[in-house]
mmCIF file of C-alpha atoms and ligand atoms in Angstrom:
data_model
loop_
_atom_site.group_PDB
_atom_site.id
_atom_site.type_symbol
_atom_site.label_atom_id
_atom_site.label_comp_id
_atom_site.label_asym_id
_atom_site.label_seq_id
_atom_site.Cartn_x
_atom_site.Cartn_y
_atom_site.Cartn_z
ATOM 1 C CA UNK A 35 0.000 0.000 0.000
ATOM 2 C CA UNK A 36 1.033 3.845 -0.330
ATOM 3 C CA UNK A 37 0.923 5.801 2.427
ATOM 4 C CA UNK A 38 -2.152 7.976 2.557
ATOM 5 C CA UNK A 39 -1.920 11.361 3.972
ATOM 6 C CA UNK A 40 -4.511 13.047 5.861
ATOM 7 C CA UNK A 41 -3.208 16.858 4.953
ATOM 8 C CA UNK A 42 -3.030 18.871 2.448
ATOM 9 C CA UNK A 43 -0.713 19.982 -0.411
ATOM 10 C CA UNK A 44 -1.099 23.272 0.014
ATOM 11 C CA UNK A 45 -0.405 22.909 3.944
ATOM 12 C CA UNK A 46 2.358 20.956 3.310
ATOM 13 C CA UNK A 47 3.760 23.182 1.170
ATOM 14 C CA UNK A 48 3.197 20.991 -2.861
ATOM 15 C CA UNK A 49 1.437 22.987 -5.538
ATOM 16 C CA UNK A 50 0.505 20.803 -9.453
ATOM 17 C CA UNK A 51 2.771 21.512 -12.224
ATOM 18 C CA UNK A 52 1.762 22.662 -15.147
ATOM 19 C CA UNK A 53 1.859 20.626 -18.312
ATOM 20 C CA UNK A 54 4.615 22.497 -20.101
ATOM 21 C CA UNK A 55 6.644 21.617 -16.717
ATOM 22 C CA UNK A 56 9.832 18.733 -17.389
ATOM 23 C CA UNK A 57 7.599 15.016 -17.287
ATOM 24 C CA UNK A 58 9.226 11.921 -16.014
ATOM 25 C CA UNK A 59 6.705 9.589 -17.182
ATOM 26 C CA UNK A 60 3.115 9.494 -19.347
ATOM 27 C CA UNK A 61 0.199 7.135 -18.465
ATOM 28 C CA UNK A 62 -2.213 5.404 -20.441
ATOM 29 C CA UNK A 63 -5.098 2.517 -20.414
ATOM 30 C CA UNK A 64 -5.701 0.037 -23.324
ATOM 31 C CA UNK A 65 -9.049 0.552 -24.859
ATOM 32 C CA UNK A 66 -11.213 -2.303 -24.881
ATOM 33 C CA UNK A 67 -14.852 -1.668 -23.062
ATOM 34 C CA UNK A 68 -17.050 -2.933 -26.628
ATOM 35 C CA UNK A 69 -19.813 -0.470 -25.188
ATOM 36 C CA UNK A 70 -17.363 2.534 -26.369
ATOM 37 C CA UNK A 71 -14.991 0.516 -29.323
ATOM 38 C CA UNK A 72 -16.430 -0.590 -32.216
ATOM 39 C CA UNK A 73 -15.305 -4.147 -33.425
ATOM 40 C CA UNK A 74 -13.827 -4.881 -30.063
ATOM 41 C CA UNK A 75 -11.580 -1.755 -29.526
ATOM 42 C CA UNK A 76 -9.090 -2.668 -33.038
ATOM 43 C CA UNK A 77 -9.368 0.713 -34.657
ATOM 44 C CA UNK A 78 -8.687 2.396 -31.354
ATOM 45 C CA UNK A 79 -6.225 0.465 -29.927
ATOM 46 C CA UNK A 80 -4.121 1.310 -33.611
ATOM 47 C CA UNK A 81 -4.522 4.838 -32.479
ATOM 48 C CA UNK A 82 -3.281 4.763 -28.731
ATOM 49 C CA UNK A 83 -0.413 2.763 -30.117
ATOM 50 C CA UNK A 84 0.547 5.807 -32.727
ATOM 51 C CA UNK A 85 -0.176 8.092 -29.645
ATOM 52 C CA UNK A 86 2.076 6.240 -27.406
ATOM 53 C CA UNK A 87 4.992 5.534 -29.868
ATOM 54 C CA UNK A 88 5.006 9.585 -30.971
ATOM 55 C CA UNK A 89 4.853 10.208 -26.274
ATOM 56 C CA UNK A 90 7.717 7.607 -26.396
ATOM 57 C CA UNK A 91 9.973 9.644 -28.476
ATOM 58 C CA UNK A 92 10.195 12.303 -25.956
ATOM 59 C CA UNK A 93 8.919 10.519 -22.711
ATOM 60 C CA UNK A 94 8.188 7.208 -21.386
ATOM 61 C CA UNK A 95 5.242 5.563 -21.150
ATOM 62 C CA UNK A 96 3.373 3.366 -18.946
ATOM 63 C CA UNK A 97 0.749 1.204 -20.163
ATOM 64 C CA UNK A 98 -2.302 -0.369 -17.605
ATOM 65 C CA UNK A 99 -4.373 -3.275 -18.944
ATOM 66 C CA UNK A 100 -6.141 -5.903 -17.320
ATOM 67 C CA UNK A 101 -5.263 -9.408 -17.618
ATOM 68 C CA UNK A 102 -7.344 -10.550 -19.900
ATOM 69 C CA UNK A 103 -6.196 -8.495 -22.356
ATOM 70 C CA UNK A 104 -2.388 -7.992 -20.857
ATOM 71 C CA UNK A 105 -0.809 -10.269 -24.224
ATOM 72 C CA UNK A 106 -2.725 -8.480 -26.763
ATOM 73 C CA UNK A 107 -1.112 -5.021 -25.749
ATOM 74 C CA UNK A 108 2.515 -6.238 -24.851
ATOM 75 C CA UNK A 109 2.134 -7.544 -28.451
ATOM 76 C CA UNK A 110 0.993 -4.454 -30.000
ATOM 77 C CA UNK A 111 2.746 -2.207 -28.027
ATOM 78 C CA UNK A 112 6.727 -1.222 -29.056
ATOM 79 C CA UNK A 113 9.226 -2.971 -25.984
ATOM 80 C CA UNK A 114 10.052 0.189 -24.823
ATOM 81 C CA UNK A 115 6.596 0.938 -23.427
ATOM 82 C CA UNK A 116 6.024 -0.681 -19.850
ATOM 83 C CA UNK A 117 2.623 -2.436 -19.861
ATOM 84 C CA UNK A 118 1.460 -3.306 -16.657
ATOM 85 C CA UNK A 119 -1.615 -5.031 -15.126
ATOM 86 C CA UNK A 120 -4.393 -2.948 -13.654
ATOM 87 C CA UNK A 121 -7.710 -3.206 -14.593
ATOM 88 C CA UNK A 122 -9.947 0.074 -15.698
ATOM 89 C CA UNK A 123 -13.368 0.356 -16.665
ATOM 90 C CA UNK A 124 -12.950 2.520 -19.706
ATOM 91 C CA UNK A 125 -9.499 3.831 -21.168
ATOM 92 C CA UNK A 126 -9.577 7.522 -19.986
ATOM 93 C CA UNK A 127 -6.496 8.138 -17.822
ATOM 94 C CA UNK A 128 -6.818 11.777 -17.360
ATOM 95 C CA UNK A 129 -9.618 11.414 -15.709
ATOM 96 C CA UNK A 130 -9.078 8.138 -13.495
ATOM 97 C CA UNK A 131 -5.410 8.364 -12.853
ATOM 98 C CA UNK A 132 -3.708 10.093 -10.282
ATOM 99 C CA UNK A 133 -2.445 14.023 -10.220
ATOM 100 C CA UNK A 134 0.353 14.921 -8.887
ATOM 101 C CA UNK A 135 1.892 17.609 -6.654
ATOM 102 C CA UNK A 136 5.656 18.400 -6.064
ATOM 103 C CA UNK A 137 7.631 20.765 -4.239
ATOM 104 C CA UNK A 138 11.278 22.660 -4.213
ATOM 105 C CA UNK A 139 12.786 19.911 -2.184
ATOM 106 C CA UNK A 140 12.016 17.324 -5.083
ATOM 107 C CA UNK A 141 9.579 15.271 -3.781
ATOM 108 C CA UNK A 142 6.437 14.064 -5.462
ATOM 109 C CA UNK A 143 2.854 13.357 -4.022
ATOM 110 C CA UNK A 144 -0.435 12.228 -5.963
ATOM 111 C CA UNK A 145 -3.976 13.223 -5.548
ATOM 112 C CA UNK A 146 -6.230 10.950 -6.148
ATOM 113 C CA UNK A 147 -10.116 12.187 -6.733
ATOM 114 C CA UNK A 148 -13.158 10.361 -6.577
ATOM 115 C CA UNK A 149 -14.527 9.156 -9.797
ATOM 116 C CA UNK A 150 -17.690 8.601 -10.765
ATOM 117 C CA UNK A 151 -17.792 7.836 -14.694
ATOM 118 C CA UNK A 152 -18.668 11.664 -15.516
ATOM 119 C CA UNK A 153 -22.162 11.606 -13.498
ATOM 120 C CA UNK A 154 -23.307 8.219 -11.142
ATOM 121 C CA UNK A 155 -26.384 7.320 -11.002
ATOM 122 C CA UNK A 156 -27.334 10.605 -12.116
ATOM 123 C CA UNK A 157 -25.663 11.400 -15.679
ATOM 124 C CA UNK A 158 -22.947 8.921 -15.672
ATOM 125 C CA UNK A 159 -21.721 7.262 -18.990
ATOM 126 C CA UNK A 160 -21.453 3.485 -17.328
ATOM 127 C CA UNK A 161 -22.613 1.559 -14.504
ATOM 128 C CA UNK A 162 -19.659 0.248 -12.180
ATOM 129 C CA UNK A 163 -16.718 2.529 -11.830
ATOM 130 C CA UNK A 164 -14.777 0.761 -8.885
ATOM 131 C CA UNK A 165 -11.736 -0.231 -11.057
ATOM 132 C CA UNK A 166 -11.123 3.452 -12.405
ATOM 133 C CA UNK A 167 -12.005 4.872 -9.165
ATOM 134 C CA UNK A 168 -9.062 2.608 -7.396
ATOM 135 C CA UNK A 169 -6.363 3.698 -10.528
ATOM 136 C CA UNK A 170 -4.867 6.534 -9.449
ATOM 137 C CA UNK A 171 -3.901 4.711 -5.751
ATOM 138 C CA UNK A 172 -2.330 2.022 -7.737
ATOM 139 C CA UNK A 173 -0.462 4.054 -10.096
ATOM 140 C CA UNK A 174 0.752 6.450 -6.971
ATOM 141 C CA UNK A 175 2.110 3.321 -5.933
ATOM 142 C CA UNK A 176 3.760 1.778 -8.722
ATOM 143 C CA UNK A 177 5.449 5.127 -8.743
ATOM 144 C CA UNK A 178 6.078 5.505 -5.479
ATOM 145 C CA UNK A 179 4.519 7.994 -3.965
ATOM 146 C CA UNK A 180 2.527 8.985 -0.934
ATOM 147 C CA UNK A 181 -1.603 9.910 -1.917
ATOM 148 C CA UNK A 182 -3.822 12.195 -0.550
ATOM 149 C CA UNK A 183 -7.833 11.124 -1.532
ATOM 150 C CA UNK A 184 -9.327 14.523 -1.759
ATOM 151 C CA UNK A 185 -12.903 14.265 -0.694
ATOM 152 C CA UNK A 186 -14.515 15.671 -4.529
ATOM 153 C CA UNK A 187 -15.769 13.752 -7.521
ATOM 154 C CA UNK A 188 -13.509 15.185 -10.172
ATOM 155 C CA UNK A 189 -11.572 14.078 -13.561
ATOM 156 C CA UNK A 190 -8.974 15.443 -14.430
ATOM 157 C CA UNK A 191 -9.921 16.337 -17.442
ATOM 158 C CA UNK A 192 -11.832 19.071 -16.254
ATOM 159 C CA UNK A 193 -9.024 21.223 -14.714
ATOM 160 C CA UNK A 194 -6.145 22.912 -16.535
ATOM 161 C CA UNK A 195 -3.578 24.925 -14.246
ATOM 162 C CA UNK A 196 -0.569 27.128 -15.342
ATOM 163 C CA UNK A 197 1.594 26.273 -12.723
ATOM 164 C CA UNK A 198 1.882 30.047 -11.181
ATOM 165 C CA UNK A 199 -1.520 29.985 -9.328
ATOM 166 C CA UNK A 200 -4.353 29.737 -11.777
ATOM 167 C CA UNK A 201 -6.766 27.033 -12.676
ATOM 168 C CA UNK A 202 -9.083 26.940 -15.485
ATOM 169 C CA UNK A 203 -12.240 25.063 -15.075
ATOM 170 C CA UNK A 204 -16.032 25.395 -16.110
ATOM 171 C CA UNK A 205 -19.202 26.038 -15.071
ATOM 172 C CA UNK A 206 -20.871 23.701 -16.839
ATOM 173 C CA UNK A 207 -18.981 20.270 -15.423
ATOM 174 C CA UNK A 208 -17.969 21.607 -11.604
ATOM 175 C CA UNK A 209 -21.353 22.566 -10.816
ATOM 176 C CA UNK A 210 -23.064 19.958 -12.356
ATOM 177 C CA UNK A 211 -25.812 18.379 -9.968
ATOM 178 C CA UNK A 212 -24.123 14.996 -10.734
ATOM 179 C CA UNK A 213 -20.180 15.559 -9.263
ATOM 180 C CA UNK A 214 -20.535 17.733 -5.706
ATOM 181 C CA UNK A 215 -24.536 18.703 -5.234
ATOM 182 C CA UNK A 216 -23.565 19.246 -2.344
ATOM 183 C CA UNK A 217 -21.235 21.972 -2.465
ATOM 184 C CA UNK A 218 -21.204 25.048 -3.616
ATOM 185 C CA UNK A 219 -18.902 26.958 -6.212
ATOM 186 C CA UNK A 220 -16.808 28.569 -3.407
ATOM 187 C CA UNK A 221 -16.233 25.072 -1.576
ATOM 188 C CA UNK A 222 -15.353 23.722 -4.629
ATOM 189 C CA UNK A 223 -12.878 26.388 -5.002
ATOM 190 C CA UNK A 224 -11.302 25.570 -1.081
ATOM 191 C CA UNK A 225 -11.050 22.246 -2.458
ATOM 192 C CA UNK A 226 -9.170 23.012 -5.495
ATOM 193 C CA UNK A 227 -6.897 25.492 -3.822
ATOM 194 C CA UNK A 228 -5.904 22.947 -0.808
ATOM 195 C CA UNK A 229 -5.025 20.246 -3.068
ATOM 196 C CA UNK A 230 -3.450 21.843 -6.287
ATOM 197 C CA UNK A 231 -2.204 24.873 -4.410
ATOM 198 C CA UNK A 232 -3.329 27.254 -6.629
ATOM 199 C CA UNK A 233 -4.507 31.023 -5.949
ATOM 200 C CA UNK A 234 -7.314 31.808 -8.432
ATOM 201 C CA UNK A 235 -9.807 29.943 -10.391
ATOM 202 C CA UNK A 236 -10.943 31.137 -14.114
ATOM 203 C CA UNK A 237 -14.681 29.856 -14.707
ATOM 204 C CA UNK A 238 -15.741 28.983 -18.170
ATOM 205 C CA UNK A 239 -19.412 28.891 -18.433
ATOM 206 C CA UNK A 240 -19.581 25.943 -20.748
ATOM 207 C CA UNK A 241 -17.195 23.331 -22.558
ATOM 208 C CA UNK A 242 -17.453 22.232 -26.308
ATOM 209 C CA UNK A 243 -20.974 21.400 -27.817
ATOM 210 C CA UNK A 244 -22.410 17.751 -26.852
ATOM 211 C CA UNK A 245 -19.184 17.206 -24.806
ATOM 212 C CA UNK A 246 -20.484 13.791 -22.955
ATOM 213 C CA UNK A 247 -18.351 14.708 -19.590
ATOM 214 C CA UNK A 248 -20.751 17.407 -19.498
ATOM 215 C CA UNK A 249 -18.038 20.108 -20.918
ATOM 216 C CA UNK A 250 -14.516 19.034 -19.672
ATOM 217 C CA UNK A 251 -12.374 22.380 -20.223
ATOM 218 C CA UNK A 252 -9.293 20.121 -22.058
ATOM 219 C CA UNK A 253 -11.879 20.012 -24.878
ATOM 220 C CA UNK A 254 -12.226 23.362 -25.314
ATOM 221 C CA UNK A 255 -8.853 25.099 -24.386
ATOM 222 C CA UNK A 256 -5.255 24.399 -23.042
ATOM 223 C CA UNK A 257 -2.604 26.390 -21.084
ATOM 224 C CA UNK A 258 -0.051 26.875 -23.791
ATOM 225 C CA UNK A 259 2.729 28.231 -20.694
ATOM 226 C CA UNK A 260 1.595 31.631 -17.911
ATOM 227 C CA UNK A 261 -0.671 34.093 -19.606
ATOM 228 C CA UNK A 262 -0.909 32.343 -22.671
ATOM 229 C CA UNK A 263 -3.981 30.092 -23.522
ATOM 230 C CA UNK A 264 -5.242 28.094 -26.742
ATOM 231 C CA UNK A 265 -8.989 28.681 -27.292
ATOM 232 C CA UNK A 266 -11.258 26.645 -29.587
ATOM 233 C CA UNK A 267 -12.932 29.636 -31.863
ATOM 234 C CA UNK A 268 -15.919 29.169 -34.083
ATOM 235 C CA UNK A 269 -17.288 31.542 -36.729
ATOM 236 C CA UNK A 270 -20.153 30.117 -37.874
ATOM 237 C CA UNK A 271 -23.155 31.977 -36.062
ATOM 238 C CA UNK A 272 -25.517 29.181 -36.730
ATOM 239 C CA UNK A 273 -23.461 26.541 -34.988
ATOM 240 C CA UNK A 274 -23.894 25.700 -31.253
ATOM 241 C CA UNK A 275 -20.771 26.109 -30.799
ATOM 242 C CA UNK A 276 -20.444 29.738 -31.599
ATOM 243 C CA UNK A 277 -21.757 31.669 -28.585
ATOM 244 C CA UNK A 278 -19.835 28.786 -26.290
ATOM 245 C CA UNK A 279 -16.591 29.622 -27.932
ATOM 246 C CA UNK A 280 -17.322 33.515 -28.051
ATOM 247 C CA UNK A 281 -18.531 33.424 -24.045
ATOM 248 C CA UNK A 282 -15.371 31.829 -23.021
ATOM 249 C CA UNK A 283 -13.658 34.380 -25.470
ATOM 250 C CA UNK A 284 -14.961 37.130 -23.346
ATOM 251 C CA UNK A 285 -13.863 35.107 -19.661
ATOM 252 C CA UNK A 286 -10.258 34.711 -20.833
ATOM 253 C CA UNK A 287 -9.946 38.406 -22.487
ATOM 254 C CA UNK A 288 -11.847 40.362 -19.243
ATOM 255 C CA UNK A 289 -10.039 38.112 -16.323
ATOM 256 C CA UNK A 290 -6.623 38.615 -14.911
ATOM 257 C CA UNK A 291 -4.550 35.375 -13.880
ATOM 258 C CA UNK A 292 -3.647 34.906 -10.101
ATOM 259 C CA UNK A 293 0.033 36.915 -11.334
ATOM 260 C CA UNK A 294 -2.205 39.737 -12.707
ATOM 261 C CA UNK A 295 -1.272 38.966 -15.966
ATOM 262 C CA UNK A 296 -4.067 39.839 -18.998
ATOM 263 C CA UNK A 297 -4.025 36.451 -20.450
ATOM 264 C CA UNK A 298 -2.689 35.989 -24.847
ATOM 265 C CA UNK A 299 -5.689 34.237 -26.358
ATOM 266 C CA UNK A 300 -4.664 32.072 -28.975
ATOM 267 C CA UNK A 301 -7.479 30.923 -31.140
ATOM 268 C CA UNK A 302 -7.708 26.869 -32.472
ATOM 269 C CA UNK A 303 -9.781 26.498 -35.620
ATOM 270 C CA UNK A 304 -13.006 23.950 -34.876
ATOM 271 C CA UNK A 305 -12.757 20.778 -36.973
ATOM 272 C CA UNK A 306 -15.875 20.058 -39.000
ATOM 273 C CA UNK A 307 -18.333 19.537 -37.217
ATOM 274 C CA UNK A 308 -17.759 16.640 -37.822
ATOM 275 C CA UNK A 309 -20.731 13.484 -36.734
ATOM 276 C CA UNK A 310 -20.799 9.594 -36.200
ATOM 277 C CA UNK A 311 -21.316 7.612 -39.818
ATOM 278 C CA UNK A 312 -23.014 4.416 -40.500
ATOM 279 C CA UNK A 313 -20.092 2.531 -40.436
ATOM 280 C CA UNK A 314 -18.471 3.947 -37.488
ATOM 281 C CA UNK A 315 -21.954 3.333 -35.326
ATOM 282 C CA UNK A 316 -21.734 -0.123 -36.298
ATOM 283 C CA UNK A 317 -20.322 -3.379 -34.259
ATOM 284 C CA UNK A 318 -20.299 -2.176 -30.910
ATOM 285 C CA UNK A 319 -22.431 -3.101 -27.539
ATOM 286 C CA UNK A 320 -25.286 -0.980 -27.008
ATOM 287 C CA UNK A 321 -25.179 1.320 -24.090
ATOM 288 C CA UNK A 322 -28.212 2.851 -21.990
ATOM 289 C CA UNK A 323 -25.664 5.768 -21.656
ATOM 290 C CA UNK A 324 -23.710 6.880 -24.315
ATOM 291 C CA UNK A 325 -25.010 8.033 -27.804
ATOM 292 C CA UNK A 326 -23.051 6.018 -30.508
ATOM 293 C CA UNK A 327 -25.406 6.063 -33.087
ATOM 294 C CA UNK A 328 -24.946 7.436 -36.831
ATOM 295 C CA UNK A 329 -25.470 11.129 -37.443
ATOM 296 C CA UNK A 330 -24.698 11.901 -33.260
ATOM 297 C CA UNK A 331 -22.057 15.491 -32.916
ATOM 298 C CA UNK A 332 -18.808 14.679 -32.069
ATOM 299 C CA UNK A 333 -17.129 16.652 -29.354
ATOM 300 C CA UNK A 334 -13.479 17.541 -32.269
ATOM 301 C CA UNK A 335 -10.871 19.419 -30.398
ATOM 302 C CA UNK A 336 -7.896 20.937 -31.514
ATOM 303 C CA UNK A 337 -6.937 21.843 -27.942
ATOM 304 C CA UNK A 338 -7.431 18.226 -27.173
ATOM 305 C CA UNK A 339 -3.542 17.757 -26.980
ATOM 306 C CA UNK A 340 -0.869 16.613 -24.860
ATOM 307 C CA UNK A 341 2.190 18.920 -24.123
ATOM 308 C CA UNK A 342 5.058 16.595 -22.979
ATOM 309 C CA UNK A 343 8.746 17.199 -22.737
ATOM 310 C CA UNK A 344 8.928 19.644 -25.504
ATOM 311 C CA UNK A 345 6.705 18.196 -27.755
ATOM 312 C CA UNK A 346 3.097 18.380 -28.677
ATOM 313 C CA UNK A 347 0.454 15.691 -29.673
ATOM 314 C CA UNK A 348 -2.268 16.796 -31.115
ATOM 315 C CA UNK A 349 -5.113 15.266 -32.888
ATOM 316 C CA UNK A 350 -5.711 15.166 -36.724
ATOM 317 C CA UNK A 351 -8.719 14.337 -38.167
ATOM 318 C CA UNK A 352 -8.210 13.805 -41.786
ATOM 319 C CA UNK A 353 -10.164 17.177 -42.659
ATOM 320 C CA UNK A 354 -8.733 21.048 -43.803
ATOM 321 C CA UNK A 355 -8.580 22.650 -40.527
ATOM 322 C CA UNK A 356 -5.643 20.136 -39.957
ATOM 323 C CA UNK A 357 -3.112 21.786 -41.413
ATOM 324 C CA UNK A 358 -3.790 24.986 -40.156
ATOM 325 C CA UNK A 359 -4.169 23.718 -36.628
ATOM 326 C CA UNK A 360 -0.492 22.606 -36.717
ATOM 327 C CA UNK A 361 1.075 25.597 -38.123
ATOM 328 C CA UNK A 362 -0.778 27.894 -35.394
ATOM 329 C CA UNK A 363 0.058 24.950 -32.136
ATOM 330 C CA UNK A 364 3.985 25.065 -34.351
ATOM 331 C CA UNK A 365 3.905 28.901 -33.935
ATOM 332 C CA UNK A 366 2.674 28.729 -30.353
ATOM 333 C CA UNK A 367 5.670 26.335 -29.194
ATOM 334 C CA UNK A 368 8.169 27.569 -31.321
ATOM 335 C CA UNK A 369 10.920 25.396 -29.394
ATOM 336 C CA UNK A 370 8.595 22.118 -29.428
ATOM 337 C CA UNK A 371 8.260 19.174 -31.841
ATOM 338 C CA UNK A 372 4.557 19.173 -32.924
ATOM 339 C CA UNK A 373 3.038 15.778 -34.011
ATOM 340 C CA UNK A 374 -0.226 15.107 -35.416
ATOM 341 C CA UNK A 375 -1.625 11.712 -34.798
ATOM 342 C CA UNK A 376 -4.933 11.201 -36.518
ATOM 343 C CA UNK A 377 -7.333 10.534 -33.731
ATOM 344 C CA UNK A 378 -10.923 10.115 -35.100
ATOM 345 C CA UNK A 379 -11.438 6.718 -33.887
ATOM 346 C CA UNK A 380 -10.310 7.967 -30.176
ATOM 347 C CA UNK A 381 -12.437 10.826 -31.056
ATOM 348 C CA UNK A 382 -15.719 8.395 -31.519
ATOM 349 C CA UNK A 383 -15.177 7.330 -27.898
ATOM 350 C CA UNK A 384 -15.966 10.253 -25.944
ATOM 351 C CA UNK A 385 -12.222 12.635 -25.906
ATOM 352 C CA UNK A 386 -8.992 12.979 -27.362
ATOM 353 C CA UNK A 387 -4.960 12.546 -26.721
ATOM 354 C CA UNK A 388 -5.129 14.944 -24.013
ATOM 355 C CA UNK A 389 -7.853 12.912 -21.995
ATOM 356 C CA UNK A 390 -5.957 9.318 -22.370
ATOM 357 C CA UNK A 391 -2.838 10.502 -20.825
ATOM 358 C CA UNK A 392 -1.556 11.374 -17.893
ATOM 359 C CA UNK A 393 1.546 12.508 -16.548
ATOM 360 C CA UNK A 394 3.881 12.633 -14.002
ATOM 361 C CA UNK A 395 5.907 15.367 -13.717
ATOM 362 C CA UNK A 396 9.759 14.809 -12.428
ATOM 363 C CA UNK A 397 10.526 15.709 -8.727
ATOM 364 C CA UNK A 398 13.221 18.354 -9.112
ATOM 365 C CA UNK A 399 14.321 20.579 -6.124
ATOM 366 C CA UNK A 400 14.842 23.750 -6.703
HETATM 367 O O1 LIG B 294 -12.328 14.713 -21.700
HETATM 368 C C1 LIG B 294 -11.817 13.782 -21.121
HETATM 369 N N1 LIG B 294 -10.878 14.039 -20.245
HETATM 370 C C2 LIG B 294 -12.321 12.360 -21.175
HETATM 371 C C3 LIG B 294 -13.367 11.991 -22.123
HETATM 372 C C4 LIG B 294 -14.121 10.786 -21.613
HETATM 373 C C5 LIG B 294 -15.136 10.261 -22.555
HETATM 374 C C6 LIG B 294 -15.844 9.063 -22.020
HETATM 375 N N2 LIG B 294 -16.551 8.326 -23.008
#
């Protein structure tokens, strides 16, 4: 077992690193729930391996899988990769796995939320969360490191920090009756400030447009480094998306980060829309909770990316925007390799690169 700590990291002096922060390891989870992968998780798995080989060129990576299906990644998986066996429900380890904490000495802590597969009984996406809920313990102790359980339902997916005090967050998932109903915003924000150590909290209203995690802010912006953020824009009047994008335009340009800082807004083109096809809804499980059939929105990010070790993963999605979306993501981290990795079949399960990793950031003292 890991030692569990009954503090805090703020009280004991650990704030969260941001993303853009040196990474000693990245995290994922095979994909094979059939609810969520069409012909038993093949055309995603192809696509976590091609996210995981282009992580592995600047990081390592871990691997979790349960046992039944422990051969079929090792196999598919280059030997460099560690593969180890923990079972998940689902395949989303920003949200399940731990988040960690570090301070100027160099040590490392994790956090690890409570999960409840985006909503419980309430608005949740499966029954039976127990195995993601217990990941993030396991993985703080296959690295080694002490855990506090922070009493909020939270993925972490639905938190971006800079690293210098501010947190980004929305409305829209935070508050929503199925995570904390009973809380309010500011004990949410005692929460977040005891455990990530961070100063000031930036509310979105709302996340992307028929976002299932009822509007996770990776899906709809990242922290590019302090006082600079990428923002998925939208010019189409007539889409949904529009007055989403434009209202969290107006948050980031009118609000001040926890350094004072007037924050760069950076904007991401939208891809598409783009929306489930025949094909695609075919030869998967049926599930009471998540809409898979033909014709259904799909949540397309840009900002959906992972920033690790001086290079960026971002999704492609075999459409126009993709081109651009590279050279403005190249021209944001001039100093970074930036990969694209087509992603639609990740895409058809719910998120993007960003929400299947997570990482662990190197203890360093200072
Ligand atoms: O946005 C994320 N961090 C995760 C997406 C989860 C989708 C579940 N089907």
């Amino acid at each position: 077992m890991s030692t569990t700590l009954n503090t805090s990291p703020k009280l004991d002096g650990f704030r969260m690193p941001a993303e853009h922060e040196p990474q000693d390891q990245v995290w994922m989870a095979w994909p094979t729930r059939e609810d969520n992968w069409r012909e038993k998780g093949k055309h995603a798995q192809a696509e976590f391996v091609a996210v995981a080989t282009a992580i592995a060129q600047s990081t390592n990576v871990t691997f979790i899988v349960d046992a039944k299906h422990y051969e079929q990644a090792r196999t598919a998986l280059p030997d460099q990769i560690r593969v180890i066996e923990i079972p998940s429900d689902d395949c989303w380890m920003r949200d399940i796995g731990a988040t960690y904490v570090v301070n100027d000495l160099g040590e490392r802590r994790a956090n690890s939320w409570q999960f409840n597969a985006w909503g419980g009984e309430l608005d949740g996406l499966y029954d039976s969360w127990e195995q993601d809920n217990a990941v993030a313990e396991k993985m703080a102790m296959v690295t080694g490191d002490p855990v506090y359980q922070v009493p909020l339902i939270l993925e972490g997916g639905s938190i971006h920090v800079d690293g210098e005090g501010t947190l980004f967050t929305t409305e829209e998932c935070l508050l929503h009756p199925s995570r904390n109903p009973h809380l309010g915003k500011n004990d949410i924000e005692d929460l977040l400030k005891a455990y990530l150590n961070v100063e000031k909290i930036i509310w979105l209203k709302d996340g992307l447009y028929n976002d299932e995690t009822n509007g996770h802010v990776d899906n709809i912006m990242h922290v590019i480094r302090p006082g600079v953020v990428a923002l998925t824009d939208c010019d189409d009047s007539d889409d949904p998306q529009y007055a989403i994008s434009k209202a969290a335009l107006k948050v980031l340009s009118e609000t001040i980060d926890a350094k004072g800082r007037a924050l760069e807004i950076i904007k991401l083109p939208l891809p598409g829309p783009l929306f489930v096809s025949e094909d695609e809804a075919q030869n998967l499980l049926e599930s009471d909770s998540m809409n898979r059939q033909a014709g259904e929105r799909l949540a397309a990010s840009y900002a959906n990316f992972l920033i690790t070790n001086k290079s960026i993963i971002f999704p492609t999605f075999g459409v126009k925007t993709d081109e651009q979306a590279r050279e403005i993501l190249q021209k944001a981290f001039p100093e970074f390799t930036v990969t694209g990795v087509y992603a639609r079949n990740i895409l058809l399960g719910g998120g993007n690169i960003h929400c299947i990793t997570q990482q662990v950031p190197i203890k360093c003292a200072v």
